[in-house]
Amino acid sequence: KLYSGNTRNPKELASFNKELALLGTQKGELEERVLQLMDEVEATITDLTALEGRLSRARKELDAQRQQTQSVRDQFEEQLGELVEKRNQMVAELVESDNSLLIRYEALRKRKDGVAVARLEANNCGECGTGLPDSIRRRVQERQLVYCSSCERILFTD
């Protein structure tokens, strides 16, 4: 309308010029905002790429830890199986020699939450800490069956 020549009123022409200047200013502001958003997008993409790299490394580390943990677990399970087998053999031998000892051991184990024996450490029971006389220590060293006078566990020494 401004350049068509149809408008002859100077006020109307001035109004068109102001509107044109305002639209130019808005266009510049919008272009500036688009550039800012493009910079933000580039920065976000860079950050995303870095985070994806960190995630990938973390996943690899996690997989390595899982493999290591599984390996250790497999070793423990194998050792546990061997120990259970050894225990079963010892129980079988014990049953052949003295079944009543096994019965007493199992009953004691139930009463004492699975721990029926205690190491004798410097004349003290390794479980309850009760001091025991030298005569008890000598009997334990001679491999006699001796019970702690306090917690009633079977005492043993190396």
Short mmCIF file of N, CA and C in Angstrom, two decimals:
data_model
loop_
_atom_site.label_atom_id
_atom_site.label_comp_id
_atom_site.label_asym_id
_atom_site.label_seq_id
_atom_site.Cartn_x
_atom_site.Cartn_y
_atom_site.Cartn_z
N LYS A 1 0.84 -1.19 0.00
CA LYS A 1 0.00 0.00 0.00
C LYS A 1 0.88 1.24 0.00
N LEU A 2 1.98 1.16 0.74
CA LEU A 2 2.84 2.32 0.90
C LEU A 2 3.47 2.72 -0.42
N TYR A 3 3.92 1.77 -1.17
CA TYR A 3 4.64 2.09 -2.41
C TYR A 3 3.77 1.97 -3.66
N SER A 4 2.50 1.61 -3.51
CA SER A 4 1.63 1.45 -4.67
C SER A 4 1.20 2.79 -5.27
N GLY A 5 1.25 3.81 -4.51
CA GLY A 5 0.83 5.12 -5.00
C GLY A 5 -0.63 5.40 -4.80
N ASN A 6 -1.36 4.47 -4.25
CA ASN A 6 -2.79 4.66 -4.03
C ASN A 6 -3.06 5.53 -2.81
N THR A 7 -2.12 5.55 -1.89
CA THR A 7 -2.32 6.33 -0.68
C THR A 7 -1.67 7.67 -0.88
N ARG A 8 -2.43 8.77 -0.66
CA ARG A 8 -1.91 10.11 -0.88
C ARG A 8 -1.92 10.92 0.40
N ASN A 9 -2.55 10.43 1.41
CA ASN A 9 -2.64 11.14 2.67
C ASN A 9 -1.31 11.02 3.40
N PRO A 10 -0.65 12.13 3.73
CA PRO A 10 0.65 12.08 4.40
C PRO A 10 0.58 11.42 5.78
N LYS A 11 -0.51 11.59 6.52
CA LYS A 11 -0.63 10.96 7.83
C LYS A 11 -0.70 9.44 7.69
N GLU A 12 -1.42 9.01 6.69
CA GLU A 12 -1.53 7.59 6.46
C GLU A 12 -0.17 7.02 6.03
N LEU A 13 0.57 7.75 5.22
CA LEU A 13 1.90 7.34 4.79
C LEU A 13 2.84 7.26 5.99
N ALA A 14 2.76 8.24 6.88
CA ALA A 14 3.61 8.24 8.07
C ALA A 14 3.26 7.05 8.97
N SER A 15 1.98 6.74 9.06
CA SER A 15 1.54 5.60 9.85
C SER A 15 2.09 4.31 9.27
N PHE A 16 2.05 4.18 7.94
CA PHE A 16 2.62 2.99 7.30
C PHE A 16 4.13 2.89 7.55
N ASN A 17 4.81 4.02 7.49
CA ASN A 17 6.26 4.04 7.75
C ASN A 17 6.57 3.60 9.19
N LYS A 18 5.77 4.09 10.15
CA LYS A 18 5.98 3.69 11.55
C LYS A 18 5.73 2.19 11.72
N GLU A 19 4.65 1.72 11.09
CA GLU A 19 4.33 0.29 11.19
C GLU A 19 5.43 -0.55 10.56
N LEU A 20 5.98 -0.07 9.42
CA LEU A 20 7.05 -0.77 8.74
C LEU A 20 8.31 -0.80 9.64
N ALA A 21 8.62 0.30 10.30
CA ALA A 21 9.78 0.36 11.19
C ALA A 21 9.57 -0.56 12.39
N LEU A 22 8.35 -0.57 12.93
CA LEU A 22 8.04 -1.44 14.06
C LEU A 22 8.18 -2.90 13.67
N LEU A 23 7.66 -3.27 12.50
CA LEU A 23 7.78 -4.65 12.03
C LEU A 23 9.24 -5.02 11.79
N GLY A 24 10.03 -4.10 11.30
CA GLY A 24 11.47 -4.34 11.11
C GLY A 24 12.16 -4.60 12.44
N THR A 25 11.79 -3.81 13.46
CA THR A 25 12.37 -3.99 14.79
C THR A 25 11.96 -5.36 15.35
N GLN A 26 10.68 -5.71 15.22
CA GLN A 26 10.21 -7.01 15.70
C GLN A 26 10.91 -8.16 14.97
N LYS A 27 11.12 -7.97 13.65
CA LYS A 27 11.81 -8.99 12.87
C LYS A 27 13.24 -9.17 13.39
N GLY A 28 13.92 -8.08 13.68
CA GLY A 28 15.29 -8.14 14.22
C GLY A 28 15.33 -8.84 15.57
N GLU A 29 14.36 -8.50 16.42
CA GLU A 29 14.30 -9.14 17.74
C GLU A 29 14.05 -10.64 17.60
N LEU A 30 13.14 -11.00 16.69
CA LEU A 30 12.85 -12.42 16.47
C LEU A 30 14.06 -13.16 15.91
N GLU A 31 14.78 -12.52 14.98
CA GLU A 31 15.98 -13.14 14.43
C GLU A 31 17.04 -13.32 15.52
N GLU A 32 17.16 -12.33 16.42
CA GLU A 32 18.10 -12.42 17.54
C GLU A 32 17.71 -13.58 18.46
N ARG A 33 16.44 -13.70 18.74
CA ARG A 33 15.94 -14.79 19.59
C ARG A 33 16.19 -16.15 18.93
N VAL A 34 15.98 -16.24 17.61
CA VAL A 34 16.24 -17.48 16.89
C VAL A 34 17.72 -17.85 17.00
N LEU A 35 18.60 -16.86 16.85
CA LEU A 35 20.04 -17.13 16.99
C LEU A 35 20.38 -17.60 18.40
N GLN A 36 19.78 -16.98 19.41
CA GLN A 36 20.02 -17.41 20.78
C GLN A 36 19.56 -18.86 20.99
N LEU A 37 18.37 -19.16 20.46
CA LEU A 37 17.85 -20.52 20.59
C LEU A 37 18.73 -21.54 19.86
N MET A 38 19.27 -21.15 18.72
CA MET A 38 20.16 -22.04 17.97
C MET A 38 21.44 -22.29 18.78
N ASP A 39 21.96 -21.24 19.44
CA ASP A 39 23.14 -21.41 20.29
C ASP A 39 22.81 -22.35 21.45
N GLU A 40 21.64 -22.17 22.06
CA GLU A 40 21.23 -23.04 23.16
C GLU A 40 21.08 -24.48 22.70
N VAL A 41 20.52 -24.68 21.51
CA VAL A 41 20.37 -26.03 20.96
C VAL A 41 21.74 -26.66 20.75
N GLU A 42 22.69 -25.90 20.19
CA GLU A 42 24.03 -26.43 19.97
C GLU A 42 24.69 -26.80 21.30
N ALA A 43 24.55 -25.94 22.30
CA ALA A 43 25.13 -26.23 23.62
C ALA A 43 24.47 -27.46 24.23
N THR A 44 23.16 -27.58 24.06
CA THR A 44 22.44 -28.74 24.60
C THR A 44 22.88 -30.02 23.90
N ILE A 45 23.06 -29.94 22.59
CA ILE A 45 23.52 -31.11 21.84
C ILE A 45 24.92 -31.51 22.30
N THR A 46 25.79 -30.54 22.51
CA THR A 46 27.14 -30.83 23.00
C THR A 46 27.08 -31.48 24.37
N ASP A 47 26.26 -30.92 25.27
CA ASP A 47 26.10 -31.51 26.61
C ASP A 47 25.53 -32.92 26.52
N LEU A 48 24.55 -33.11 25.66
CA LEU A 48 23.93 -34.42 25.48
C LEU A 48 24.96 -35.44 25.00
N THR A 49 25.79 -35.05 24.07
CA THR A 49 26.82 -35.94 23.56
C THR A 49 27.79 -36.33 24.67
N ALA A 50 28.19 -35.36 25.48
CA ALA A 50 29.09 -35.64 26.60
C ALA A 50 28.42 -36.57 27.60
N LEU A 51 27.15 -36.31 27.91
CA LEU A 51 26.42 -37.17 28.86
C LEU A 51 26.23 -38.58 28.32
N GLU A 52 25.99 -38.69 27.01
CA GLU A 52 25.85 -40.03 26.42
C GLU A 52 27.17 -40.80 26.53
N GLY A 53 28.29 -40.08 26.35
CA GLY A 53 29.60 -40.71 26.51
C GLY A 53 29.80 -41.19 27.95
N ARG A 54 29.45 -40.33 28.91
CA ARG A 54 29.57 -40.72 30.33
C ARG A 54 28.68 -41.91 30.64
N LEU A 55 27.46 -41.90 30.09
CA LEU A 55 26.53 -43.01 30.30
C LEU A 55 27.10 -44.30 29.74
N SER A 56 27.67 -44.22 28.56
CA SER A 56 28.25 -45.40 27.93
C SER A 56 29.40 -45.95 28.78
N ARG A 57 30.27 -45.07 29.27
CA ARG A 57 31.38 -45.51 30.12
C ARG A 57 30.85 -46.10 31.43
N ALA A 58 29.83 -45.47 32.00
CA ALA A 58 29.26 -45.97 33.25
C ALA A 58 28.63 -47.36 33.04
N ARG A 59 27.99 -47.55 31.91
CA ARG A 59 27.39 -48.86 31.62
C ARG A 59 28.47 -49.92 31.46
N LYS A 60 29.57 -49.56 30.81
CA LYS A 60 30.67 -50.51 30.66
C LYS A 60 31.26 -50.87 32.02
N GLU A 61 31.44 -49.86 32.88
CA GLU A 61 31.96 -50.11 34.22
C GLU A 61 31.00 -50.99 35.02
N LEU A 62 29.70 -50.71 34.88
CA LEU A 62 28.70 -51.52 35.58
C LEU A 62 28.75 -52.97 35.10
N ASP A 63 28.86 -53.16 33.79
CA ASP A 63 28.94 -54.52 33.25
C ASP A 63 30.19 -55.23 33.78
N ALA A 64 31.31 -54.51 33.83
CA ALA A 64 32.54 -55.10 34.35
C ALA A 64 32.37 -55.47 35.82
N GLN A 65 31.74 -54.59 36.59
CA GLN A 65 31.50 -54.88 38.01
C GLN A 65 30.57 -56.07 38.17
N ARG A 66 29.56 -56.14 37.34
CA ARG A 66 28.63 -57.28 37.40
C ARG A 66 29.35 -58.58 37.10
N GLN A 67 30.21 -58.56 36.10
CA GLN A 67 30.96 -59.77 35.75
C GLN A 67 31.88 -60.18 36.89
N GLN A 68 32.55 -59.18 37.48
CA GLN A 68 33.45 -59.47 38.59
C GLN A 68 32.67 -60.01 39.78
N THR A 69 31.53 -59.38 40.08
CA THR A 69 30.70 -59.83 41.19
C THR A 69 30.19 -61.24 40.94
N GLN A 70 29.78 -61.52 39.72
CA GLN A 70 29.30 -62.86 39.39
C GLN A 70 30.42 -63.88 39.53
N SER A 71 31.62 -63.49 39.13
CA SER A 71 32.77 -64.39 39.25
C SER A 71 33.04 -64.71 40.72
N VAL A 72 33.04 -63.68 41.56
CA VAL A 72 33.26 -63.89 43.00
C VAL A 72 32.14 -64.74 43.58
N ARG A 73 30.92 -64.44 43.16
CA ARG A 73 29.77 -65.21 43.66
C ARG A 73 29.90 -66.68 43.27
N ASP A 74 30.31 -66.92 42.03
CA ASP A 74 30.48 -68.31 41.57
C ASP A 74 31.55 -69.02 42.41
N GLN A 75 32.65 -68.30 42.71
CA GLN A 75 33.70 -68.89 43.54
C GLN A 75 33.17 -69.23 44.92
N PHE A 76 32.42 -68.30 45.52
CA PHE A 76 31.85 -68.55 46.85
C PHE A 76 30.87 -69.71 46.83
N GLU A 77 30.05 -69.77 45.80
CA GLU A 77 29.11 -70.88 45.71
C GLU A 77 29.84 -72.22 45.56
N GLU A 78 30.92 -72.20 44.79
CA GLU A 78 31.72 -73.42 44.64
C GLU A 78 32.35 -73.82 45.98
N GLN A 79 32.91 -72.84 46.69
CA GLN A 79 33.49 -73.12 48.01
C GLN A 79 32.42 -73.61 48.98
N LEU A 80 31.26 -72.99 48.94
CA LEU A 80 30.17 -73.42 49.81
C LEU A 80 29.78 -74.85 49.51
N GLY A 81 29.68 -75.17 48.24
CA GLY A 81 29.35 -76.55 47.86
C GLY A 81 30.38 -77.54 48.37
N GLU A 82 31.67 -77.17 48.26
CA GLU A 82 32.73 -78.04 48.76
C GLU A 82 32.63 -78.20 50.27
N LEU A 83 32.38 -77.09 50.97
CA LEU A 83 32.28 -77.15 52.43
C LEU A 83 31.07 -77.97 52.88
N VAL A 84 29.95 -77.81 52.19
CA VAL A 84 28.76 -78.59 52.53
C VAL A 84 29.04 -80.08 52.31
N GLU A 85 29.71 -80.38 51.21
CA GLU A 85 30.05 -81.78 50.94
C GLU A 85 30.99 -82.32 52.02
N LYS A 86 31.99 -81.52 52.40
CA LYS A 86 32.92 -81.93 53.45
C LYS A 86 32.19 -82.13 54.77
N ARG A 87 31.27 -81.22 55.08
CA ARG A 87 30.48 -81.34 56.32
C ARG A 87 29.65 -82.62 56.29
N ASN A 88 29.02 -82.88 55.17
CA ASN A 88 28.19 -84.08 55.06
C ASN A 88 29.03 -85.35 55.26
N GLN A 89 30.25 -85.35 54.72
CA GLN A 89 31.14 -86.49 54.92
C GLN A 89 31.50 -86.64 56.39
N MET A 90 31.80 -85.50 57.04
CA MET A 90 32.16 -85.54 58.46
C MET A 90 30.98 -86.01 59.31
N VAL A 91 29.79 -85.56 58.95
CA VAL A 91 28.60 -85.98 59.68
C VAL A 91 28.39 -87.48 59.50
N ALA A 92 28.61 -87.96 58.30
CA ALA A 92 28.44 -89.40 58.05
C ALA A 92 29.43 -90.20 58.89
N GLU A 93 30.68 -89.73 58.97
CA GLU A 93 31.68 -90.41 59.79
C GLU A 93 31.29 -90.36 61.26
N LEU A 94 30.78 -89.22 61.70
CA LEU A 94 30.38 -89.05 63.09
C LEU A 94 29.21 -89.97 63.45
N VAL A 95 28.28 -90.08 62.54
CA VAL A 95 27.12 -90.93 62.78
C VAL A 95 27.56 -92.38 62.95
N GLU A 96 28.55 -92.77 62.16
CA GLU A 96 29.06 -94.14 62.27
C GLU A 96 29.69 -94.39 63.63
N SER A 97 30.41 -93.34 64.16
CA SER A 97 31.11 -93.54 65.43
C SER A 97 30.24 -93.25 66.65
N ASP A 98 29.48 -92.14 66.62
CA ASP A 98 28.69 -91.78 67.81
C ASP A 98 27.52 -90.91 67.38
N ASN A 99 26.38 -91.52 67.20
CA ASN A 99 25.20 -90.81 66.75
C ASN A 99 24.68 -89.83 67.80
N SER A 100 24.89 -90.10 69.05
CA SER A 100 24.37 -89.22 70.11
C SER A 100 25.09 -87.87 70.09
N LEU A 101 26.36 -87.86 69.71
CA LEU A 101 27.11 -86.60 69.63
C LEU A 101 26.52 -85.69 68.54
N LEU A 102 26.17 -86.29 67.42
CA LEU A 102 25.56 -85.52 66.34
C LEU A 102 24.21 -84.95 66.77
N ILE A 103 23.45 -85.72 67.47
CA ILE A 103 22.14 -85.26 67.94
C ILE A 103 22.31 -84.08 68.90
N ARG A 104 23.28 -84.20 69.83
CA ARG A 104 23.54 -83.09 70.76
C ARG A 104 24.02 -81.85 70.01
N TYR A 105 24.90 -82.06 69.03
CA TYR A 105 25.42 -80.93 68.23
C TYR A 105 24.29 -80.21 67.50
N GLU A 106 23.44 -80.95 66.83
CA GLU A 106 22.34 -80.34 66.06
C GLU A 106 21.37 -79.60 66.99
N ALA A 107 21.10 -80.16 68.14
CA ALA A 107 20.20 -79.49 69.11
C ALA A 107 20.83 -78.19 69.60
N LEU A 108 22.12 -78.24 69.89
CA LEU A 108 22.83 -77.04 70.33
C LEU A 108 22.86 -75.99 69.23
N ARG A 109 23.06 -76.41 68.02
CA ARG A 109 23.07 -75.50 66.87
C ARG A 109 21.73 -74.78 66.72
N LYS A 110 20.66 -75.48 66.92
CA LYS A 110 19.33 -74.86 66.83
C LYS A 110 19.14 -73.83 67.92
N ARG A 111 19.56 -74.16 69.14
CA ARG A 111 19.38 -73.25 70.27
C ARG A 111 20.26 -72.01 70.16
N LYS A 112 21.39 -72.13 69.51
CA LYS A 112 22.38 -71.05 69.48
C LYS A 112 22.45 -70.36 68.11
N ASP A 113 21.35 -70.33 67.41
CA ASP A 113 21.25 -69.64 66.11
C ASP A 113 22.32 -70.08 65.12
N GLY A 114 22.56 -71.38 65.05
CA GLY A 114 23.47 -71.92 64.05
C GLY A 114 24.92 -71.98 64.45
N VAL A 115 25.29 -71.47 65.63
CA VAL A 115 26.69 -71.49 66.08
C VAL A 115 26.79 -72.36 67.32
N ALA A 116 27.22 -73.61 67.10
CA ALA A 116 27.28 -74.55 68.21
C ALA A 116 28.67 -74.69 68.79
N VAL A 117 29.68 -74.15 68.11
CA VAL A 117 31.06 -74.27 68.59
C VAL A 117 31.67 -72.89 68.75
N ALA A 118 32.68 -72.82 69.64
CA ALA A 118 33.37 -71.55 69.88
C ALA A 118 34.85 -71.83 70.04
N ARG A 119 35.65 -70.95 69.50
CA ARG A 119 37.10 -71.07 69.61
C ARG A 119 37.53 -70.62 71.01
N LEU A 120 38.46 -71.36 71.59
CA LEU A 120 39.03 -71.00 72.88
C LEU A 120 40.19 -70.04 72.60
N GLU A 121 40.05 -68.80 73.04
CA GLU A 121 41.04 -67.77 72.77
C GLU A 121 41.60 -67.25 74.09
N ALA A 122 42.86 -67.59 74.40
CA ALA A 122 43.54 -67.12 75.61
C ALA A 122 42.68 -67.38 76.86
N ASN A 123 42.23 -68.61 77.01
CA ASN A 123 41.40 -69.03 78.15
C ASN A 123 40.05 -68.34 78.23
N ASN A 124 39.59 -67.81 77.11
CA ASN A 124 38.26 -67.19 77.06
C ASN A 124 37.46 -67.85 75.94
N CYS A 125 36.16 -67.95 76.16
CA CYS A 125 35.27 -68.46 75.11
C CYS A 125 35.21 -67.40 74.00
N GLY A 126 35.39 -67.84 72.77
CA GLY A 126 35.38 -66.91 71.65
C GLY A 126 34.02 -66.33 71.33
N GLU A 127 32.96 -66.91 71.84
CA GLU A 127 31.61 -66.42 71.58
C GLU A 127 31.12 -65.50 72.69
N CYS A 128 31.19 -65.96 73.93
CA CYS A 128 30.62 -65.16 75.02
C CYS A 128 31.68 -64.41 75.81
N GLY A 129 32.97 -64.77 75.62
CA GLY A 129 34.04 -64.05 76.29
C GLY A 129 34.29 -64.47 77.73
N THR A 130 33.61 -65.48 78.20
CA THR A 130 33.77 -65.93 79.59
C THR A 130 35.17 -66.50 79.79
N GLY A 131 35.81 -66.10 80.88
CA GLY A 131 37.12 -66.64 81.22
C GLY A 131 36.98 -68.06 81.74
N LEU A 132 37.85 -68.94 81.28
CA LEU A 132 37.78 -70.35 81.65
C LEU A 132 39.09 -70.76 82.30
N PRO A 133 39.07 -71.73 83.21
CA PRO A 133 40.30 -72.15 83.90
C PRO A 133 41.26 -72.88 82.96
N ASP A 134 42.53 -72.97 83.38
CA ASP A 134 43.56 -73.64 82.59
C ASP A 134 43.22 -75.10 82.35
N SER A 135 42.54 -75.72 83.31
CA SER A 135 42.19 -77.13 83.14
C SER A 135 41.29 -77.33 81.92
N ILE A 136 40.40 -76.39 81.68
CA ILE A 136 39.53 -76.45 80.49
C ILE A 136 40.38 -76.32 79.23
N ARG A 137 41.31 -75.38 79.23
CA ARG A 137 42.18 -75.18 78.06
C ARG A 137 42.95 -76.48 77.76
N ARG A 138 43.49 -77.12 78.77
CA ARG A 138 44.25 -78.36 78.56
C ARG A 138 43.35 -79.46 77.99
N ARG A 139 42.15 -79.58 78.52
CA ARG A 139 41.22 -80.60 78.01
C ARG A 139 40.85 -80.34 76.55
N VAL A 140 40.66 -79.04 76.21
CA VAL A 140 40.33 -78.69 74.82
C VAL A 140 41.52 -79.02 73.91
N GLN A 141 42.74 -78.72 74.37
CA GLN A 141 43.93 -79.00 73.57
C GLN A 141 44.14 -80.51 73.39
N GLU A 142 43.67 -81.29 74.33
CA GLU A 142 43.75 -82.75 74.24
C GLU A 142 42.62 -83.32 73.38
N ARG A 143 41.83 -82.45 72.80
CA ARG A 143 40.72 -82.80 71.90
C ARG A 143 39.60 -83.54 72.62
N GLN A 144 39.41 -83.22 73.89
CA GLN A 144 38.27 -83.77 74.62
C GLN A 144 37.06 -82.88 74.35
N LEU A 145 35.89 -83.44 74.49
CA LEU A 145 34.66 -82.70 74.29
C LEU A 145 34.38 -81.86 75.53
N VAL A 146 34.48 -80.52 75.38
CA VAL A 146 34.32 -79.61 76.51
C VAL A 146 33.33 -78.52 76.09
N TYR A 147 32.43 -78.19 77.02
CA TYR A 147 31.44 -77.15 76.78
C TYR A 147 31.79 -75.91 77.59
N CYS A 148 31.46 -74.73 77.06
CA CYS A 148 31.64 -73.48 77.80
C CYS A 148 30.63 -73.47 78.95
N SER A 149 31.09 -73.08 80.13
CA SER A 149 30.20 -73.08 81.29
C SER A 149 29.15 -71.97 81.22
N SER A 150 29.37 -70.96 80.37
CA SER A 150 28.42 -69.86 80.28
C SER A 150 27.44 -70.03 79.11
N CYS A 151 27.96 -70.14 77.90
CA CYS A 151 27.07 -70.20 76.74
C CYS A 151 26.78 -71.63 76.27
N GLU A 152 27.45 -72.61 76.84
CA GLU A 152 27.22 -74.03 76.58
C GLU A 152 27.63 -74.48 75.19
N ARG A 153 28.44 -73.69 74.49
CA ARG A 153 28.93 -74.10 73.17
C ARG A 153 30.11 -75.05 73.33
N ILE A 154 30.33 -75.87 72.29
CA ILE A 154 31.46 -76.79 72.29
C ILE A 154 32.71 -75.97 72.03
N LEU A 155 33.73 -76.17 72.82
CA LEU A 155 34.97 -75.40 72.68
C LEU A 155 35.97 -76.16 71.82
N PHE A 156 36.72 -75.40 71.01
CA PHE A 156 37.79 -76.00 70.21
C PHE A 156 38.96 -75.02 70.14
N THR A 157 40.11 -75.53 69.77
CA THR A 157 41.31 -74.71 69.57
C THR A 157 42.07 -75.26 68.37
N ASP A 158 42.93 -74.43 67.84
CA ASP A 158 43.71 -74.85 66.67
C ASP A 158 44.77 -75.85 67.03
#
